[in-house]
């Protein structure tokens, strides 16, 4: 039986494959839409009080707002290296046109910032962890890399057989060492050999004061919500690379990703200095 924090693939209403709003998630800030378009059809939306980051999961397109037009270059799949990203600030009407699947990451925002494009070649790629905790992070919209009012977003590639979002960590209260952030995990799993249907697992658990229990088998297009609590690992089954898109935002004044590890497992980070990064990484990188 699935938890209420699991949203199955293709649960949205066309053209949306996924449609997570603050209201549907039961929180106040973060949102995610995944839309599937067929050329030459487009989708026109208003940002209102929301800022958005738009990127192709597969395919290509354009984003037009007012007199500005931004290109989203071709991307074969989420395992094809970083993608172009277009940011549209609050109070704008925009049209997304193209062919393929596109993610629209959003959060409520207090400031209107200018619309911008980040080219795939300019997205910082980070290899995080070592050994079977190695993963590849595309920091297209993280704090300290890209300016936004509240929204934080990135992509993570976990090679088959590896664990990521590990050791488990949390960010559910504002303090000197932690940020309160609502988080969305959107998953895709590589098909492996003979187009077999891959899978992985994702875990969320709480504290005595704020309990939560989630352990979900995830497949391509599935979503898991993290309203609070420790989360991790995200486990990629052997033979199947795992991708997830993280969308985060919180009500705090500071836009930051500050986390605390589960103290029972924090010691694990100290073992990484004696191991090498998984030689499969960076995975299918396009010249980055």
mmCIF file of C-alpha atoms in Angstrom:
data_model
loop_
_atom_site.group_PDB
_atom_site.id
_atom_site.type_symbol
_atom_site.label_atom_id
_atom_site.label_comp_id
_atom_site.label_asym_id
_atom_site.label_seq_id
_atom_site.Cartn_x
_atom_site.Cartn_y
_atom_site.Cartn_z
ATOM 1 C CA UNK A 1 0.000 0.000 0.000
ATOM 2 C CA UNK A 2 1.316 3.421 -0.961
ATOM 3 C CA UNK A 3 1.517 6.339 1.430
ATOM 4 C CA UNK A 4 -0.263 9.641 0.839
ATOM 5 C CA UNK A 5 3.130 11.143 -0.042
ATOM 6 C CA UNK A 6 3.449 8.991 -3.172
ATOM 7 C CA UNK A 7 2.051 10.353 -6.457
ATOM 8 C CA UNK A 8 1.990 7.827 -9.313
ATOM 9 C CA UNK A 9 3.212 8.526 -12.829
ATOM 10 C CA UNK A 10 0.680 10.031 -15.221
ATOM 11 C CA UNK A 11 -1.708 10.951 -12.429
ATOM 12 C CA UNK A 12 -2.145 14.484 -13.759
ATOM 13 C CA UNK A 13 -4.836 15.739 -16.131
ATOM 14 C CA UNK A 14 -3.685 16.225 -19.756
ATOM 15 C CA UNK A 15 -1.439 17.826 -20.816
ATOM 16 C CA UNK A 16 0.084 17.348 -17.352
ATOM 17 C CA UNK A 17 1.677 14.052 -16.443
ATOM 18 C CA UNK A 18 2.265 15.341 -12.917
ATOM 19 C CA UNK A 19 0.647 18.357 -11.286
ATOM 20 C CA UNK A 20 1.774 19.028 -7.708
ATOM 21 C CA UNK A 21 0.523 22.295 -6.232
ATOM 22 C CA UNK A 22 1.001 23.613 -2.703
ATOM 23 C CA UNK A 23 -2.683 22.910 -2.124
ATOM 24 C CA UNK A 24 -2.563 19.313 -3.382
ATOM 25 C CA UNK A 25 0.637 18.640 -1.398
ATOM 26 C CA UNK A 26 -0.785 20.098 1.792
ATOM 27 C CA UNK A 27 1.925 22.705 2.203
ATOM 28 C CA UNK A 28 2.519 26.340 1.204
ATOM 29 C CA UNK A 29 5.471 26.833 -1.166
ATOM 30 C CA UNK A 30 6.744 24.170 -3.615
ATOM 31 C CA UNK A 31 5.135 22.981 -6.853
ATOM 32 C CA UNK A 32 5.952 20.859 -9.894
ATOM 33 C CA UNK A 33 4.251 20.332 -13.220
ATOM 34 C CA UNK A 34 5.484 17.849 -15.822
ATOM 35 C CA UNK A 35 3.905 18.480 -19.186
ATOM 36 C CA UNK A 36 3.960 16.441 -22.403
ATOM 37 C CA UNK A 37 3.656 18.455 -25.608
ATOM 38 C CA UNK A 38 3.364 17.533 -29.253
ATOM 39 C CA UNK A 39 4.588 20.084 -31.790
ATOM 40 C CA UNK A 40 3.265 22.596 -32.734
ATOM 41 C CA UNK A 41 1.053 22.796 -29.651
ATOM 42 C CA UNK A 42 1.940 25.153 -26.843
ATOM 43 C CA UNK A 43 0.857 25.812 -23.281
ATOM 44 C CA UNK A 44 0.225 29.309 -21.945
ATOM 45 C CA UNK A 45 0.389 29.894 -18.203
ATOM 46 C CA UNK A 46 0.506 32.782 -15.734
ATOM 47 C CA UNK A 47 3.106 32.726 -12.990
ATOM 48 C CA UNK A 48 1.077 34.922 -10.636
ATOM 49 C CA UNK A 49 2.839 34.821 -7.255
ATOM 50 C CA UNK A 50 5.042 31.911 -8.356
ATOM 51 C CA UNK A 51 8.538 31.874 -9.850
ATOM 52 C CA UNK A 52 9.331 28.942 -12.164
ATOM 53 C CA UNK A 53 12.298 27.099 -13.640
ATOM 54 C CA UNK A 54 11.502 25.254 -16.879
ATOM 55 C CA UNK A 55 13.673 22.535 -18.414
ATOM 56 C CA UNK A 56 13.228 19.711 -20.924
ATOM 57 C CA UNK A 57 13.261 16.157 -19.622
ATOM 58 C CA UNK A 58 13.288 15.021 -23.242
ATOM 59 C CA UNK A 59 12.784 16.941 -26.462
ATOM 60 C CA UNK A 60 13.191 20.640 -27.185
ATOM 61 C CA UNK A 61 11.170 23.820 -27.150
ATOM 62 C CA UNK A 62 10.930 27.542 -26.565
ATOM 63 C CA UNK A 63 9.592 29.740 -23.792
ATOM 64 C CA UNK A 64 8.128 33.099 -24.746
ATOM 65 C CA UNK A 65 7.152 35.859 -22.316
ATOM 66 C CA UNK A 66 6.331 39.353 -23.523
ATOM 67 C CA UNK A 67 9.004 40.364 -26.026
ATOM 68 C CA UNK A 68 11.453 37.697 -24.805
ATOM 69 C CA UNK A 69 11.959 34.257 -26.328
ATOM 70 C CA UNK A 70 14.253 31.625 -24.825
ATOM 71 C CA UNK A 71 15.401 28.366 -26.397
ATOM 72 C CA UNK A 72 15.380 24.985 -24.697
ATOM 73 C CA UNK A 73 17.821 22.924 -26.743
ATOM 74 C CA UNK A 74 17.369 19.265 -27.612
ATOM 75 C CA UNK A 75 17.789 16.724 -24.847
ATOM 76 C CA UNK A 76 17.507 13.017 -25.633
ATOM 77 C CA UNK A 77 16.685 12.030 -22.054
ATOM 78 C CA UNK A 78 17.386 12.976 -18.446
ATOM 79 C CA UNK A 79 20.485 10.745 -18.653
ATOM 80 C CA UNK A 80 21.935 12.877 -21.481
ATOM 81 C CA UNK A 81 23.735 15.399 -19.266
ATOM 82 C CA UNK A 82 22.458 18.798 -18.071
ATOM 83 C CA UNK A 83 19.714 20.691 -19.886
ATOM 84 C CA UNK A 84 18.995 24.322 -20.694
ATOM 85 C CA UNK A 85 16.848 26.035 -18.059
ATOM 86 C CA UNK A 86 14.586 29.061 -18.386
ATOM 87 C CA UNK A 87 13.551 31.090 -15.348
ATOM 88 C CA UNK A 88 10.332 33.120 -15.428
ATOM 89 C CA UNK A 89 9.632 35.424 -12.528
ATOM 90 C CA UNK A 90 6.393 36.327 -10.794
ATOM 91 C CA UNK A 91 3.677 38.351 -12.532
ATOM 92 C CA UNK A 92 4.369 37.050 -16.044
ATOM 93 C CA UNK A 93 2.408 35.242 -18.734
ATOM 94 C CA UNK A 94 4.515 32.761 -20.701
ATOM 95 C CA UNK A 95 4.025 30.205 -23.463
ATOM 96 C CA UNK A 96 5.907 26.914 -23.514
ATOM 97 C CA UNK A 97 6.024 25.435 -27.016
ATOM 98 C CA UNK A 98 7.823 22.388 -28.353
ATOM 99 C CA UNK A 99 7.799 18.653 -28.521
ATOM 100 C CA UNK A 100 8.664 16.420 -25.589
ATOM 101 C CA UNK A 101 8.357 16.344 -21.820
ATOM 102 C CA UNK A 102 9.082 19.440 -19.768
ATOM 103 C CA UNK A 103 9.373 20.084 -16.043
ATOM 104 C CA UNK A 104 8.028 23.326 -14.571
ATOM 105 C CA UNK A 105 9.502 23.711 -11.082
ATOM 106 C CA UNK A 106 7.829 26.386 -8.970
ATOM 107 C CA UNK A 107 7.606 28.118 -5.637
ATOM 108 C CA UNK A 108 5.774 31.058 -4.176
ATOM 109 C CA UNK A 109 7.943 34.183 -4.265
ATOM 110 C CA UNK A 110 7.871 37.661 -2.743
ATOM 111 C CA UNK A 111 10.208 39.380 -5.242
ATOM 112 C CA UNK A 112 9.950 39.644 -9.014
ATOM 113 C CA UNK A 113 13.289 38.844 -10.643
ATOM 114 C CA UNK A 114 14.164 39.121 -14.360
ATOM 115 C CA UNK A 115 13.526 36.291 -16.786
ATOM 116 C CA UNK A 116 16.709 34.456 -17.755
ATOM 117 C CA UNK A 117 18.116 31.396 -19.529
ATOM 118 C CA UNK A 118 20.942 29.122 -18.351
ATOM 119 C CA UNK A 119 22.598 27.092 -21.110
ATOM 120 C CA UNK A 120 23.277 23.408 -20.468
ATOM 121 C CA UNK A 121 27.012 24.018 -20.923
ATOM 122 C CA UNK A 122 26.935 26.513 -18.030
ATOM 123 C CA UNK A 123 25.249 24.205 -15.511
ATOM 124 C CA UNK A 124 27.730 23.190 -12.778
ATOM 125 C CA UNK A 125 28.097 19.416 -12.520
ATOM 126 C CA UNK A 126 29.064 18.059 -9.096
ATOM 127 C CA UNK A 127 30.177 14.517 -8.313
ATOM 128 C CA UNK A 128 28.988 13.959 -4.762
ATOM 129 C CA UNK A 129 29.951 11.086 -2.473
ATOM 130 C CA UNK A 130 32.236 8.138 -3.289
ATOM 131 C CA UNK A 131 32.015 4.388 -3.800
ATOM 132 C CA UNK A 132 28.464 3.093 -3.911
ATOM 133 C CA UNK A 133 27.267 6.442 -2.523
ATOM 134 C CA UNK A 134 28.494 8.265 -5.644
ATOM 135 C CA UNK A 135 26.038 10.387 -7.610
ATOM 136 C CA UNK A 136 26.063 13.200 -10.152
ATOM 137 C CA UNK A 137 24.332 16.517 -9.415
ATOM 138 C CA UNK A 138 23.292 19.130 -11.998
ATOM 139 C CA UNK A 139 23.132 22.397 -10.038
ATOM 140 C CA UNK A 140 21.077 24.446 -12.490
ATOM 141 C CA UNK A 141 18.956 26.202 -9.858
ATOM 142 C CA UNK A 142 20.622 25.829 -6.478
ATOM 143 C CA UNK A 143 21.317 28.555 -3.947
ATOM 144 C CA UNK A 144 24.717 30.111 -4.560
ATOM 145 C CA UNK A 145 24.616 29.131 -8.243
ATOM 146 C CA UNK A 146 21.462 30.778 -9.573
ATOM 147 C CA UNK A 147 19.608 33.765 -8.116
ATOM 148 C CA UNK A 148 15.952 33.245 -7.279
ATOM 149 C CA UNK A 149 13.670 34.473 -4.537
ATOM 150 C CA UNK A 150 12.801 31.145 -2.916
ATOM 151 C CA UNK A 151 13.000 28.271 -5.403
ATOM 152 C CA UNK A 152 15.860 25.744 -5.225
ATOM 153 C CA UNK A 153 16.093 22.940 -7.801
ATOM 154 C CA UNK A 154 18.620 20.435 -9.103
ATOM 155 C CA UNK A 155 18.899 17.067 -10.860
ATOM 156 C CA UNK A 156 20.620 13.969 -9.470
ATOM 157 C CA UNK A 157 21.824 10.895 -11.386
ATOM 158 C CA UNK A 158 22.475 7.774 -9.296
ATOM 159 C CA UNK A 159 24.165 4.857 -11.117
ATOM 160 C CA UNK A 160 22.522 1.458 -10.856
ATOM 161 C CA UNK A 161 23.310 -0.237 -7.545
ATOM 162 C CA UNK A 162 24.208 3.014 -5.752
ATOM 163 C CA UNK A 163 22.554 4.886 -2.897
ATOM 164 C CA UNK A 164 22.014 8.647 -2.878
ATOM 165 C CA UNK A 165 20.382 11.157 -0.544
ATOM 166 C CA UNK A 166 22.478 9.228 1.957
ATOM 167 C CA UNK A 167 23.227 9.374 4.813
ATOM 168 C CA UNK A 168 19.630 10.382 5.491
ATOM 169 C CA UNK A 169 19.263 14.072 6.217
ATOM 170 C CA UNK A 170 16.531 16.558 7.005
ATOM 171 C CA UNK A 171 15.742 20.238 6.506
ATOM 172 C CA UNK A 172 12.427 20.882 8.225
ATOM 173 C CA UNK A 173 13.099 23.694 10.694
ATOM 174 C CA UNK A 174 14.816 27.055 10.486
ATOM 175 C CA UNK A 175 17.939 27.281 12.638
ATOM 176 C CA UNK A 176 21.602 28.191 12.351
ATOM 177 C CA UNK A 177 22.314 24.772 10.782
ATOM 178 C CA UNK A 178 19.055 23.875 9.057
ATOM 179 C CA UNK A 179 16.552 25.320 6.558
ATOM 180 C CA UNK A 180 12.838 24.531 6.539
ATOM 181 C CA UNK A 181 12.223 23.345 2.959
ATOM 182 C CA UNK A 182 9.343 21.440 1.377
ATOM 183 C CA UNK A 183 10.795 19.001 -1.145
ATOM 184 C CA UNK A 184 9.504 17.180 -4.212
ATOM 185 C CA UNK A 185 11.307 14.172 -5.709
ATOM 186 C CA UNK A 186 10.380 13.386 -9.331
ATOM 187 C CA UNK A 187 11.905 10.104 -10.568
ATOM 188 C CA UNK A 188 12.875 8.558 -13.892
ATOM 189 C CA UNK A 189 14.595 5.184 -14.210
ATOM 190 C CA UNK A 190 16.801 4.135 -17.125
ATOM 191 C CA UNK A 191 15.392 1.239 -19.122
ATOM 192 C CA UNK A 192 18.406 -1.074 -18.817
ATOM 193 C CA UNK A 193 18.760 -3.912 -21.341
ATOM 194 C CA UNK A 194 15.967 -5.013 -23.668
ATOM 195 C CA UNK A 195 13.883 -2.016 -22.545
ATOM 196 C CA UNK A 196 13.166 -3.665 -19.200
ATOM 197 C CA UNK A 197 11.211 -1.584 -16.706
ATOM 198 C CA UNK A 198 13.571 -0.427 -13.992
ATOM 199 C CA UNK A 199 12.810 0.634 -10.442
ATOM 200 C CA UNK A 200 14.262 2.030 -7.242
ATOM 201 C CA UNK A 201 13.286 2.825 -3.662
ATOM 202 C CA UNK A 202 12.931 6.006 -1.654
ATOM 203 C CA UNK A 203 12.733 6.348 2.132
ATOM 204 C CA UNK A 204 11.432 9.107 4.421
ATOM 205 C CA UNK A 205 11.204 8.788 8.213
ATOM 206 C CA UNK A 206 10.581 11.225 11.014
ATOM 207 C CA UNK A 207 11.460 12.036 14.588
ATOM 208 C CA UNK A 208 9.430 11.202 17.715
ATOM 209 C CA UNK A 209 8.130 14.771 17.687
ATOM 210 C CA UNK A 210 7.211 14.732 13.962
ATOM 211 C CA UNK A 211 6.686 11.150 12.809
ATOM 212 C CA UNK A 212 6.427 10.143 9.159
ATOM 213 C CA UNK A 213 6.942 6.727 7.537
ATOM 214 C CA UNK A 214 7.462 6.369 3.783
ATOM 215 C CA UNK A 215 9.104 3.557 1.842
ATOM 216 C CA UNK A 216 8.125 3.610 -1.820
ATOM 217 C CA UNK A 217 9.106 1.599 -4.856
ATOM 218 C CA UNK A 218 9.509 4.212 -7.581
ATOM 219 C CA UNK A 219 9.440 3.933 -11.350
ATOM 220 C CA UNK A 220 9.651 6.481 -14.169
ATOM 221 C CA UNK A 221 7.316 9.402 -13.654
ATOM 222 C CA UNK A 222 6.582 8.751 -9.971
ATOM 223 C CA UNK A 223 6.777 11.486 -7.338
ATOM 224 C CA UNK A 224 7.447 11.351 -3.592
ATOM 225 C CA UNK A 225 6.727 14.352 -1.361
ATOM 226 C CA UNK A 226 8.930 15.192 1.619
ATOM 227 C CA UNK A 227 7.048 17.593 3.912
ATOM 228 C CA UNK A 228 9.425 16.948 6.835
ATOM 229 C CA UNK A 229 11.669 14.307 8.343
ATOM 230 C CA UNK A 230 14.850 12.506 7.394
ATOM 231 C CA UNK A 231 14.928 11.365 3.781
ATOM 232 C CA UNK A 232 17.215 8.886 2.124
ATOM 233 C CA UNK A 233 18.356 6.687 0.797
ATOM 234 C CA UNK A 234 17.192 6.857 -2.782
ATOM 235 C CA UNK A 235 18.301 3.429 -3.987
ATOM 236 C CA UNK A 236 18.889 2.611 -7.656
ATOM 237 C CA UNK A 237 18.383 -1.092 -8.380
ATOM 238 C CA UNK A 238 21.448 -2.757 -9.944
ATOM 239 C CA UNK A 239 21.310 -2.422 -13.730
ATOM 240 C CA UNK A 240 19.063 0.661 -13.658
ATOM 241 C CA UNK A 241 20.360 4.198 -13.349
ATOM 242 C CA UNK A 242 18.085 6.485 -11.323
ATOM 243 C CA UNK A 243 17.304 10.137 -12.020
ATOM 244 C CA UNK A 244 15.473 12.484 -9.738
ATOM 245 C CA UNK A 245 14.560 16.130 -9.963
ATOM 246 C CA UNK A 246 14.516 17.930 -6.611
ATOM 247 C CA UNK A 247 12.267 20.966 -6.134
ATOM 248 C CA UNK A 248 12.545 22.787 -2.813
ATOM 249 C CA UNK A 249 11.273 25.977 -1.203
ATOM 250 C CA UNK A 250 10.432 27.198 2.260
ATOM 251 C CA UNK A 251 8.857 30.104 4.099
ATOM 252 C CA UNK A 252 12.096 31.318 5.674
ATOM 253 C CA UNK A 253 13.737 34.623 4.774
ATOM 254 C CA UNK A 254 17.029 32.978 3.752
ATOM 255 C CA UNK A 255 17.202 31.001 0.502
ATOM 256 C CA UNK A 256 19.590 28.242 1.529
ATOM 257 C CA UNK A 257 19.902 24.449 1.557
ATOM 258 C CA UNK A 258 21.119 23.738 5.073
ATOM 259 C CA UNK A 259 20.760 20.140 6.242
ATOM 260 C CA UNK A 260 21.468 17.982 9.261
ATOM 261 C CA UNK A 261 22.314 14.297 8.956
ATOM 262 C CA UNK A 262 20.643 11.563 10.954
ATOM 263 C CA UNK A 263 23.201 11.428 13.799
ATOM 264 C CA UNK A 264 23.059 7.631 13.823
ATOM 265 C CA UNK A 265 24.503 7.479 10.303
ATOM 266 C CA UNK A 266 26.502 10.717 9.989
ATOM 267 C CA UNK A 267 29.776 8.818 10.589
ATOM 268 C CA UNK A 268 29.471 7.368 7.097
ATOM 269 C CA UNK A 269 30.679 10.586 5.463
ATOM 270 C CA UNK A 270 34.055 10.074 7.102
ATOM 271 C CA UNK A 271 34.576 6.876 5.094
ATOM 272 C CA UNK A 272 34.319 8.638 1.746
ATOM 273 C CA UNK A 273 37.816 10.121 1.867
ATOM 274 C CA UNK A 274 39.243 6.600 1.542
ATOM 275 C CA UNK A 275 37.207 5.673 -1.534
ATOM 276 C CA UNK A 276 37.134 6.737 -5.175
ATOM 277 C CA UNK A 277 34.170 8.210 -7.032
ATOM 278 C CA UNK A 278 32.243 5.617 -9.040
ATOM 279 C CA UNK A 279 34.144 5.382 -12.373
ATOM 280 C CA UNK A 280 30.833 5.399 -14.289
ATOM 281 C CA UNK A 281 30.485 9.083 -13.445
ATOM 282 C CA UNK A 282 29.974 11.549 -14.981
ATOM 283 C CA UNK A 283 27.250 9.630 -16.782
ATOM 284 C CA UNK A 284 26.672 10.260 -20.490
ATOM 285 C CA UNK A 285 27.909 13.810 -20.122
ATOM 286 C CA UNK A 286 27.568 16.153 -23.095
ATOM 287 C CA UNK A 287 30.955 17.835 -22.908
ATOM 288 C CA UNK A 288 30.627 19.043 -19.319
#
